[in-house]
CSV table of C-alpha atoms in Angstrom, one decimal:
chain,number,residue,atom,x,y,z
G,1,MET,CA,-9.3,108.7,-18.0
G,2,SER,CA,-6.1,108.9,-15.9
G,3,ILE,CA,-3.7,111.8,-16.3
G,4,PHE,CA,-0.9,109.3,-16.7
G,5,GLU,CA,-2.6,107.9,-19.8
G,6,TYR,CA,-3.0,111.3,-21.5
G,7,ASN,CA,0.2,111.1,-23.6
G,8,GLY,CA,1.1,107.4,-23.5
G,9,SER,CA,4.6,106.2,-22.7
G,10,ALA,CA,6.8,103.2,-22.2
G,11,VAL,CA,10.2,103.2,-20.5
G,12,VAL,CA,12.4,100.3,-19.5
G,13,ALA,CA,15.9,99.9,-18.1
G,14,MET,CA,17.9,96.7,-17.8
G,15,VAL,CA,21.2,95.8,-16.2
G,16,GLY,CA,23.8,93.7,-18.0
G,17,LYS,CA,27.4,92.8,-17.4
G,18,ASN,CA,29.2,96.1,-16.5
G,19,CYS,CA,26.7,97.9,-18.7
G,20,PHE,CA,23.1,99.0,-18.7
G,21,ALA,CA,20.5,99.8,-21.3
G,22,ILE,CA,17.6,102.3,-21.2
G,23,ALA,CA,14.8,102.3,-23.8
G,24,SER,CA,11.7,104.2,-24.5
G,25,ASP,CA,9.0,104.4,-27.1
G,26,ARG,CA,8.6,107.4,-29.4
G,27,ARG,CA,4.9,108.1,-29.5
G,28,LEU,CA,3.5,111.4,-28.3
G,29,GLY,CA,-0.3,111.3,-28.2
G,30,VAL,CA,-3.1,113.5,-27.1
G,31,GLN,CA,-5.4,110.8,-25.9
G,32,LEU,CA,-6.3,108.8,-29.0
G,33,GLN,CA,-4.6,111.0,-31.6
G,34,THR,CA,-0.9,110.5,-32.3
G,35,VAL,CA,0.8,113.9,-32.5
G,36,ALA,CA,4.5,113.0,-32.8
G,37,THR,CA,6.5,109.9,-33.6
G,38,ASP,CA,9.9,111.1,-32.5
G,39,PHE,CA,9.3,112.2,-28.9
G,40,GLN,CA,12.3,111.8,-26.6
G,41,ARG,CA,11.7,110.3,-23.1
G,42,ALA,CA,15.1,109.1,-22.1
G,43,PHE,CA,17.6,111.9,-21.4
G,44,LYS,CA,21.3,112.2,-20.5
G,45,ILE,CA,22.3,113.7,-17.2
G,46,HIS,CA,26.0,113.0,-17.6
G,47,ASP,CA,28.0,110.4,-19.5
G,48,LYS,CA,27.2,107.7,-17.1
G,49,LEU,CA,23.8,108.7,-15.9
G,50,TYR,CA,20.5,108.6,-17.8
G,51,ILE,CA,16.9,109.2,-16.8
G,52,GLY,CA,13.7,108.1,-18.5
G,53,LEU,CA,10.5,109.9,-17.7
G,54,SER,CA,7.1,108.3,-18.5
G,55,GLY,CA,3.7,109.9,-17.8
G,56,LEU,CA,2.5,113.4,-18.7
G,57,ALA,CA,4.9,114.7,-21.4
G,58,THR,CA,4.9,118.3,-20.2
G,59,ASP,CA,5.9,117.2,-16.7
G,60,ALA,CA,8.6,114.9,-18.1
G,61,GLN,CA,10.1,117.8,-20.0
G,62,THR,CA,9.9,120.3,-17.1
G,63,LEU,CA,11.2,117.8,-14.6
G,64,TYR,CA,14.1,116.9,-16.9
G,65,GLN,CA,15.0,120.6,-17.2
G,66,ARG,CA,14.9,121.1,-13.4
G,67,LEU,CA,17.1,118.0,-12.9
G,68,VAL,CA,19.7,119.2,-15.4
G,69,PHE,CA,19.7,122.6,-13.7
G,70,ARG,CA,20.3,120.9,-10.3
G,71,HIS,CA,23.0,118.6,-11.6
G,72,LYS,CA,24.9,121.4,-13.4
G,73,LEU,CA,25.0,123.4,-10.2
G,74,TYR,CA,26.2,120.3,-8.3
G,75,GLN,CA,28.9,119.8,-10.9
G,76,LEU,CA,30.1,123.3,-10.5
G,77,ARG,CA,30.0,123.3,-6.7
G,78,GLU,CA,31.4,119.9,-6.0
G,79,GLU,CA,33.6,119.6,-9.1
G,80,ARG,CA,32.4,116.0,-9.8
G,81,ASP,CA,29.5,114.2,-11.4
G,82,MET,CA,26.6,113.0,-9.3
G,83,LYS,CA,26.6,109.3,-8.5
G,84,PRO,CA,23.4,107.5,-9.7
G,85,GLN,CA,22.4,106.7,-6.1
G,86,THR,CA,22.8,110.4,-5.1
G,87,PHE,CA,20.8,111.5,-8.2
G,88,ALA,CA,18.0,109.1,-7.4
G,89,SER,CA,17.8,110.5,-3.9
G,90,LEU,CA,17.6,114.0,-5.4
G,91,VAL,CA,14.8,113.1,-7.8
G,92,SER,CA,12.9,111.5,-4.9
G,93,ALA,CA,13.3,114.6,-2.8
G,94,LEU,CA,12.2,116.9,-5.7
G,95,LEU,CA,9.1,114.8,-6.4
G,96,TYR,CA,8.1,114.7,-2.7
G,97,GLU,CA,8.4,118.5,-2.5
G,98,LYS,CA,5.3,118.4,-4.7
G,99,ARG,CA,3.5,115.9,-2.5
G,100,PHE,CA,0.1,117.6,-2.8
G,101,GLY,CA,0.3,118.7,-6.4
G,102,PRO,CA,2.7,116.2,-7.9
G,103,TYR,CA,4.5,115.9,-11.2
G,104,PHE,CA,2.6,113.2,-13.2
G,105,CYS,CA,5.8,111.3,-14.1
G,106,GLN,CA,7.3,108.1,-13.2
G,107,PRO,CA,11.1,108.3,-13.6
G,108,VAL,CA,13.4,105.5,-14.5
G,109,ILE,CA,17.0,106.2,-13.5
G,110,ALA,CA,19.9,104.2,-14.9
G,111,GLY,CA,23.6,104.8,-14.4
G,112,LEU,CA,27.1,103.5,-13.7
G,113,GLY,CA,28.2,104.2,-10.2
G,114,ASP,CA,31.4,103.6,-8.3
G,115,ASN,CA,33.7,101.1,-10.1
G,116,ASP,CA,31.3,101.3,-13.1
G,117,GLU,CA,28.8,99.2,-11.2
G,118,PRO,CA,25.4,99.4,-13.0
G,119,PHE,CA,22.6,101.0,-11.0
G,120,ILE,CA,18.9,101.2,-11.9
G,121,CYS,CA,15.8,102.3,-10.0
G,122,THR,CA,12.4,103.6,-10.6
G,123,MET,CA,10.0,105.6,-8.4
G,124,ASP,CA,6.3,106.6,-8.4
G,125,CYS,CA,5.2,110.2,-9.0
G,126,LEU,CA,5.7,111.0,-5.3
G,127,GLY,CA,9.3,109.8,-5.0
G,128,ALA,CA,8.9,106.3,-3.5
G,129,LYS,CA,12.1,104.6,-4.7
G,130,GLU,CA,12.2,101.1,-5.9
G,131,LEU,CA,15.7,99.6,-6.5
G,132,ALA,CA,16.1,96.6,-8.6
G,133,LYS,CA,19.0,94.4,-9.7
G,134,ASP,CA,17.6,93.3,-13.0
G,135,PHE,CA,15.1,95.6,-14.7
G,136,VAL,CA,12.7,98.5,-14.1
G,137,VAL,CA,9.7,99.6,-16.1
G,138,SER,CA,7.2,102.4,-16.2
G,139,GLY,CA,4.5,103.9,-18.4
G,140,THR,CA,1.2,102.9,-19.9
G,141,ALA,CA,2.7,99.7,-21.2
G,142,SER,CA,4.3,98.8,-17.8
G,143,GLU,CA,2.2,95.7,-17.2
G,144,SER,CA,3.2,94.2,-20.6
G,145,LEU,CA,6.7,95.3,-20.0
G,146,TYR,CA,6.9,93.5,-16.6
G,147,GLY,CA,5.8,90.3,-18.3
G,148,ALA,CA,8.1,90.6,-21.3
G,149,CYS,CA,11.2,91.6,-19.2
G,150,GLU,CA,10.5,88.8,-16.6
G,151,SER,CA,10.5,86.2,-19.3
G,152,MET,CA,13.3,87.6,-21.6
G,153,TYR,CA,15.8,88.8,-19.0
G,154,LYS,CA,18.8,86.9,-17.8
G,155,PRO,CA,21.6,88.2,-15.5
G,156,GLY,CA,25.1,89.1,-16.8
G,157,MET,CA,24.3,89.7,-20.4
G,158,GLU,CA,26.9,91.3,-22.7
G,159,PRO,CA,26.1,94.6,-24.3
G,160,GLU,CA,25.0,93.1,-27.7
G,161,GLU,CA,22.7,90.6,-26.1
G,162,LEU,CA,21.4,93.2,-23.7
G,163,PHE,CA,20.5,95.4,-26.6
G,164,GLU,CA,18.6,92.6,-28.3
G,165,THR,CA,16.8,91.7,-25.2
G,166,ILE,CA,15.7,95.1,-24.2
G,167,SER,CA,14.6,96.0,-27.8
G,168,GLN,CA,12.5,92.8,-28.1
G,169,ALA,CA,11.0,93.4,-24.7
G,170,LEU,CA,10.1,97.0,-25.5
G,171,LEU,CA,8.6,96.3,-29.0
G,172,ALA,CA,6.6,93.3,-27.8
G,173,SER,CA,5.1,95.2,-24.9
G,174,VAL,CA,4.2,98.4,-26.8
G,175,ASP,CA,2.4,96.3,-29.4
G,176,ARG,CA,-0.1,95.4,-26.6
G,177,ASP,CA,-0.6,99.0,-25.6
G,178,CYS,CA,-2.5,101.4,-27.9
G,179,LEU,CA,-1.1,104.5,-26.3
G,180,SER,CA,2.6,103.7,-26.7
G,181,GLY,CA,4.8,102.6,-29.6
G,182,TRP,CA,5.6,104.1,-33.0
G,183,GLY,CA,9.2,102.9,-32.8
G,184,GLY,CA,11.7,102.7,-30.0
G,185,TYR,CA,14.8,104.5,-28.8
G,186,VAL,CA,17.5,102.5,-27.0
G,187,LEU,CA,20.6,103.7,-25.3
G,188,LEU,CA,23.3,101.2,-24.4
G,189,VAL,CA,25.9,102.4,-21.9
G,190,THR,CA,29.2,100.8,-21.1
G,191,PRO,CA,32.1,102.3,-19.2
G,192,THR,CA,33.8,103.2,-22.5
G,193,GLU,CA,31.0,104.1,-24.9
G,194,VAL,CA,27.4,104.9,-25.4
G,195,GLN,CA,25.4,103.4,-28.3
G,196,GLU,CA,22.1,105.0,-29.4
G,197,ARG,CA,19.8,103.2,-31.7
G,198,VAL,CA,16.4,103.9,-33.1
G,199,LEU,CA,14.1,100.8,-33.4
G,200,LYS,CA,11.6,100.4,-36.2
G,201,GLY,CA,8.4,98.7,-34.9
G,202,ARG,CA,4.8,98.5,-35.8
G,203,MET,CA,3.8,102.1,-36.7
G,204,ASP,CA,0.5,102.0,-35.0
Y,1,MET,CA,13.8,145.4,12.8
Y,2,GLY,CA,12.9,147.1,9.5
Y,3,ASP,CA,11.8,150.4,11.0
Y,4,SER,CA,14.6,150.6,13.5
Y,5,GLN,CA,17.2,153.4,13.2
Y,6,TYR,CA,19.9,150.8,13.4
Y,7,SER,CA,18.8,148.5,10.6
Y,8,PHE,CA,21.5,149.6,8.3
Y,9,SER,CA,24.5,147.4,8.0
Y,10,LEU,CA,27.2,147.8,10.7
Y,11,THR,CA,29.8,146.6,8.2
Y,12,THR,CA,30.1,149.6,5.9
Y,13,PHE,CA,33.2,150.3,4.0
Y,14,SER,CA,35.8,152.7,5.3
Y,15,PRO,CA,37.5,155.2,2.9
Y,16,SER,CA,40.5,153.0,2.9
Y,17,GLY,CA,38.5,150.1,1.5
Y,18,LYS,CA,38.4,148.1,4.7
Y,19,LEU,CA,35.4,146.7,6.6
Y,20,VAL,CA,36.3,147.9,10.1
Y,21,GLN,CA,33.9,145.6,11.9
Y,22,ILE,CA,35.6,142.6,10.4
Y,23,GLU,CA,39.0,143.9,11.4
Y,24,HIS,CA,37.6,144.3,15.0
Y,25,ALA,CA,36.2,140.8,14.8
Y,26,LEU,CA,39.7,139.5,13.8
Y,27,THR,CA,41.1,141.3,16.8
Y,28,ALA,CA,38.6,139.5,19.0
Y,29,VAL,CA,39.8,136.3,17.5
Y,30,GLY,CA,43.4,137.3,18.0
Y,31,SER,CA,42.8,137.8,21.7
Y,32,GLY,CA,41.1,134.4,22.1
Y,33,GLN,CA,42.8,131.2,23.4
Y,34,THR,CA,45.2,129.6,21.0
Y,35,SER,CA,44.0,126.8,18.8
Y,36,LEU,CA,45.8,125.0,16.1
Y,37,GLY,CA,45.4,122.2,13.5
Y,38,ILE,CA,47.8,119.9,11.6
Y,39,LYS,CA,47.0,117.8,8.6
Y,40,ALA,CA,49.0,114.5,8.6
Y,41,ALA,CA,49.3,112.0,5.8
Y,42,ASN,CA,46.7,109.7,7.4
Y,43,GLY,CA,44.5,112.1,9.4
Y,44,VAL,CA,44.1,115.5,11.0
Y,45,VAL,CA,44.5,116.8,14.5
Y,46,ILE,CA,43.1,119.9,16.1
Y,47,ALA,CA,43.9,121.2,19.5
Y,48,THR,CA,43.2,124.1,21.8
Y,49,GLU,CA,44.0,125.5,25.2
Y,50,LYS,CA,41.2,125.2,27.7
Y,51,LYS,CA,42.1,127.8,30.3
Y,52,LEU,CA,39.1,128.2,32.6
Y,53,PRO,CA,38.5,131.4,34.5
Y,54,SER,CA,38.6,129.7,37.9
Y,55,ILE,CA,39.4,126.3,39.4
Y,56,LEU,CA,35.8,126.1,40.6
Y,57,VAL,CA,34.6,125.7,37.0
Y,58,ASP,CA,33.6,122.1,36.2
Y,59,GLU,CA,36.1,121.4,33.3
Y,60,THR,CA,34.2,118.3,32.1
Y,61,SER,CA,31.2,120.6,31.1
Y,62,VAL,CA,33.3,122.7,28.8
Y,63,GLN,CA,33.9,121.3,25.4
Y,64,LYS,CA,35.6,123.6,22.9
Y,65,ILE,CA,36.1,121.0,20.2
Y,66,GLN,CA,32.8,119.9,18.6
Y,67,THR,CA,31.7,117.3,16.1
Y,68,LEU,CA,29.8,118.6,13.0
Y,69,THR,CA,29.3,115.3,11.4
Y,70,PRO,CA,30.8,111.9,12.3
Y,71,ASN,CA,33.7,112.6,10.0
Y,72,ILE,CA,34.1,116.4,10.5
Y,73,GLY,CA,35.2,118.2,13.7
Y,74,VAL,CA,35.8,121.9,14.5
Y,75,VAL,CA,37.7,124.1,17.0
Y,76,TYR,CA,37.7,127.8,17.4
Y,77,SER,CA,39.4,130.9,18.7
Y,78,GLY,CA,37.4,133.8,19.9
Y,79,MET,CA,33.9,134.1,21.4
Y,80,GLY,CA,32.4,130.8,22.6
Y,81,PRO,CA,28.7,131.8,22.3
Y,82,ASP,CA,29.3,132.8,18.6
Y,83,PHE,CA,31.0,129.4,18.1
Y,84,ARG,CA,28.0,127.5,19.4
Y,85,VAL,CA,25.6,129.3,17.0
Y,86,LEU,CA,27.9,128.4,14.0
Y,87,VAL,CA,28.1,124.8,15.2
Y,88,ARG,CA,24.4,124.6,15.3
Y,89,LYS,CA,23.9,126.1,11.9
Y,90,SER,CA,26.7,123.9,10.3
Y,91,ARG,CA,25.2,120.7,11.8
Y,92,LYS,CA,21.8,121.6,10.3
Y,93,GLN,CA,23.3,122.3,6.9
Y,94,ALA,CA,25.1,119.0,7.0
Y,95,GLN,CA,21.9,117.1,7.8
Y,96,GLN,CA,20.0,119.0,5.1
Y,97,TYR,CA,22.6,117.9,2.6
Y,98,TYR,CA,22.1,114.3,3.7
Y,99,ARG,CA,18.3,114.5,3.5
Y,100,LEU,CA,18.6,115.7,-0.1
Y,101,TYR,CA,21.3,113.5,-1.4
Y,102,LYS,CA,21.5,110.6,1.1
Y,103,GLU,CA,25.2,111.1,1.1
Y,104,THR,CA,27.4,112.6,3.8
Y,105,ILE,CA,28.5,116.1,3.0
Y,106,PRO,CA,32.0,116.5,1.6
Y,107,VAL,CA,34.3,118.6,3.8
Y,108,THR,CA,34.7,121.4,1.2
Y,109,GLN,CA,31.0,121.8,0.8
Y,110,LEU,CA,30.4,122.1,4.6
Y,111,VAL,CA,33.2,124.6,4.9
Y,112,ARG,CA,31.8,126.6,1.9
Y,113,GLU,CA,28.3,126.7,3.4
Y,114,THR,CA,29.6,127.7,6.9
Y,115,ALA,CA,31.7,130.4,5.3
Y,116,ALA,CA,28.6,131.6,3.4
Y,117,VAL,CA,26.7,132.0,6.7
Y,118,MET,CA,29.6,134.0,8.2
Y,119,GLN,CA,29.7,136.2,5.1
Y,120,GLU,CA,25.9,136.9,5.3
Y,121,PHE,CA,26.5,138.4,8.7
Y,122,THR,CA,28.9,140.9,7.2
Y,123,GLN,CA,26.3,142.1,4.6
Y,124,SER,CA,23.0,142.1,6.5
Y,125,GLY,CA,21.1,144.8,8.4
Y,126,GLY,CA,21.2,144.9,12.2
Y,127,VAL,CA,23.7,142.1,12.8
Y,128,ARG,CA,27.4,142.0,13.6
Y,129,PRO,CA,30.1,139.6,12.2
Y,130,PHE,CA,30.9,136.4,14.2
Y,131,GLY,CA,33.8,136.9,16.6
Y,132,VAL,CA,35.3,133.5,15.9
Y,133,SER,CA,37.7,131.9,13.5
Y,134,LEU,CA,37.1,128.2,12.9
Y,135,LEU,CA,39.5,125.3,12.2
Y,136,ILE,CA,37.5,122.6,10.5
Y,137,ALA,CA,39.1,119.2,10.3
Y,138,GLY,CA,37.6,116.3,8.3
Y,139,TYR,CA,38.3,113.1,6.4
Y,140,ASP,CA,36.3,112.3,3.3
Y,141,ASP,CA,36.8,110.7,-0.2
Y,142,ASN,CA,39.4,113.5,-0.9
Y,143,GLY,CA,41.5,112.4,2.1
Y,144,PRO,CA,42.3,114.4,5.3
Y,145,GLN,CA,41.5,118.1,5.1
Y,146,LEU,CA,42.0,121.1,7.3
Y,147,TYR,CA,40.3,124.4,6.7
Y,148,GLN,CA,40.3,127.8,8.5
Y,149,VAL,CA,37.2,130.0,8.2
Y,150,ASP,CA,37.5,133.7,9.2
Y,151,PRO,CA,34.8,136.2,10.4
Y,152,SER,CA,34.8,137.7,7.0
Y,153,GLY,CA,33.7,134.4,5.5
Y,154,SER,CA,37.0,133.7,3.7
Y,155,TYR,CA,38.3,130.2,4.0
Y,156,PHE,CA,41.7,128.6,3.4
Y,157,SER,CA,42.9,125.1,3.3
Y,158,TRP,CA,46.0,124.6,5.5
Y,159,LYS,CA,48.6,121.9,6.0
Y,160,ALA,CA,49.0,123.3,9.5
Y,161,SER,CA,47.7,126.5,11.1
Y,162,ALA,CA,47.2,128.3,14.3
Y,163,MET,CA,44.9,131.0,15.5
Y,164,GLY,CA,44.4,133.1,18.7
Y,165,LYS,CA,46.8,134.7,21.1
Y,166,ASN,CA,50.0,133.0,20.2
Y,167,VAL,CA,49.5,132.8,16.5
Y,168,SER,CA,52.8,134.1,15.2
Y,169,ASN,CA,55.0,132.0,17.5
Y,170,ALA,CA,52.8,129.0,16.9
Y,171,LYS,CA,52.9,129.3,13.1
Y,172,THR,CA,56.7,129.8,13.1
Y,173,PHE,CA,57.0,126.7,15.3
Y,174,LEU,CA,54.7,124.7,13.0
Y,175,GLU,CA,56.6,125.9,9.9
Y,176,LYS,CA,59.8,124.5,11.3
Y,177,ARG,CA,58.3,121.2,12.4
Y,178,TYR,CA,55.9,120.4,9.6
Y,179,THR,CA,56.8,117.7,7.1
Y,180,GLU,CA,54.6,116.5,4.2
Y,181,ASP,CA,54.5,112.8,5.1
Y,182,MET,CA,54.0,113.3,8.8
Y,183,GLU,CA,52.1,110.4,10.6
Y,184,LEU,CA,49.1,111.3,12.7
Y,185,ASP,CA,50.8,110.4,16.0
Y,186,ASP,CA,53.7,112.7,15.2
Y,187,ALA,CA,51.3,115.4,14.3
Y,188,ILE,CA,49.6,115.0,17.7
Y,189,HIS,CA,53.0,115.3,19.4
Y,190,THR,CA,53.8,118.4,17.4
Y,191,ALA,CA,50.4,119.9,18.2
Y,192,ILE,CA,51.1,119.4,21.9
Y,193,LEU,CA,54.6,120.9,21.7
Y,194,THR,CA,53.2,123.9,19.8
Y,195,LEU,CA,50.6,124.5,22.5
Y,196,LYS,CA,53.2,124.1,25.2
Y,197,GLU,CA,55.4,126.8,23.5
Y,198,GLY,CA,53.0,129.6,24.2
Y,199,TYR,CA,51.3,128.2,27.3
Y,200,GLU,CA,51.4,130.4,30.4
Y,201,GLY,CA,51.6,127.9,33.2
Y,202,GLN,CA,51.8,124.2,33.4
Y,203,ILE,CA,50.1,122.2,30.5
Y,204,SER,CA,48.1,119.2,31.7
Y,205,SER,CA,45.5,116.8,30.3
Y,206,ASN,CA,42.7,118.9,31.9
Y,207,ASN,CA,43.6,122.3,30.4
Y,208,ILE,CA,44.0,121.3,26.7
Y,209,GLU,CA,41.6,119.7,24.3
Y,210,ILE,CA,42.6,117.5,21.3
Y,211,GLY,CA,40.4,116.3,18.5
Y,212,VAL,CA,41.6,113.7,16.1
Y,213,ILE,CA,40.3,112.1,12.9
Y,214,ARG,CA,42.1,109.1,11.3
Y,215,SER,CA,41.5,107.1,8.1
Y,216,ASP,CA,38.6,105.3,9.9
Y,217,ARG,CA,36.8,108.7,9.3
Y,218,GLU,CA,35.5,109.0,12.9
Y,219,PHE,CA,36.1,112.3,14.5
Y,220,LYS,CA,37.0,111.8,18.2
Y,221,VAL,CA,37.7,114.2,21.0
Y,222,LEU,CA,40.4,112.6,23.1
Y,223,SER,CA,39.6,111.9,26.7
Y,224,PRO,CA,41.9,113.4,29.5
Y,225,ALA,CA,43.4,109.9,30.0
Y,226,GLU,CA,44.4,109.7,26.3
Y,227,ILE,CA,45.8,113.2,26.4
Y,228,LYS,CA,47.8,112.2,29.4
Y,229,ASP,CA,49.4,109.3,27.5
Y,230,PHE,CA,50.4,111.6,24.6
Y,231,LEU,CA,51.7,114.2,27.1
Y,232,GLU,CA,53.9,111.6,28.7
Y,233,GLU,CA,55.3,110.6,25.4
Y,234,VAL,CA,56.2,114.2,24.6
Y,235,GLU,CA,58.0,114.8,27.9
C-alpha cells in the first residue's frame, strides 16, 4: 500500500474567465476506515491565493502551517502579498529541501496574479512544477479527475458555469475512488469576491 | 577563535552610549574619496571620484562602481577591500532570493539584507565593523530608489546624497540644485558639477566613475567616452 493512499484525497483546480476554482473532497480515512467527513484540504494563503494539498494528511497540515509562516514573514518584510508564481517557486523549493525524506503531499496552487490573471499549477512531492492553462488535479482520484476534467472543461467559463463544472468533475471522479469522497468543498475566487460551497455527494 | 583572548566584541558601548568603533569606522568613511547619488524622476545616477595613487596605475582595472544585480548598482566611500567583501555577500544574497522565489530581489530587501550583514559585524566576536558607507541605486516595481548604508548597519532612503571627504559642501550643493521632477540627464549633469566642486585638480573622464540606471532597469557603468560627452555638455 502506498503512503499516498493512506488517507485518501482528491483536489482539483480550474481556470475560468478572470476567476479560478479550487475544490477538494472531505473524507479523511485511515486506510479503509473513514474517520472524518469534514476534513479541509484546500487552504487560503491570502485573498487571491489558495493551496490544496493531497496525500498524507499530517504532511498536508504541517506543510500548510509552514507555508503560512513563510508567507506571513514575507508579507511583513516586503509589505505586499506573494504573487502566485512566487509562491509556487517557494513551495517547490521547500519540497525539494526534503529531497531524501519528502513530505508525502502533492500541492495544487491556484491564485490571481498580476492584473488578476488566473494562475494554477501542481507539483509532485519533490517540487517538480507543472503549469497548466486549464486545470490541475491531484490525489488518489487523480486518474478519474483527469478524465472528468478533460471532457467537461472548456476555456473562458464564467464563475457560475465554472462552479458547476468543477463540482460535477469532482463528484463524478470521487465516486470512482473508494478512498476519497464523502462530499466536496469548492472555493470560487474572482477579483472581487470568494464563494465557498459545500457539496453533497454520495456519502460512501 | 573561541579560546582567543580577543574573542570579545570590539564594539562595546562607551559610558556615553556610543559604539566607538562605529564612530571610527565613520571617520574612515569620511576620509575616503567623495561619492554621491541622485534619484531622478526616471532613474538614478551614482558617481565617485577615482583618484589613483600614481599615474602608473592602470585605471581600466579599477572599478569602484559595481553591479549587484542587473537592476541594482552600488558605489562606496571608504576602504576598497571592505567594499569588495560586501559586494560579494550582497550578490550572493540576491541570487539566493532568486533561487527561492524565482523573482528578482526588490531593492529594499537587498538593502535590508546588506545592512543586516554590516550590523552583524558590530555585534560579533573578533571582528571589526566595515569601513565603508554604500550608496545603493536600483530600479524595481517601486520605481527608482537610492539608499545609503552605514557601517553601523543603518540605512536611509535619499533623494540625493553624498559621502566621503567633501560631504558637507557636496550636500549643500545638492540641496540647492535638487528638484523633485528632475530628469535623469539633468541629474547626471548635477552629479558631475557636484563632484567638480570639491575636486582637487582637473576632472576628466578617466578620474571619475558614473553609474546610471534608467527605466529600462539595466544598471550601467558609463564608459570614459560616454563620461566625456556628459563632461563636454557641462562645460
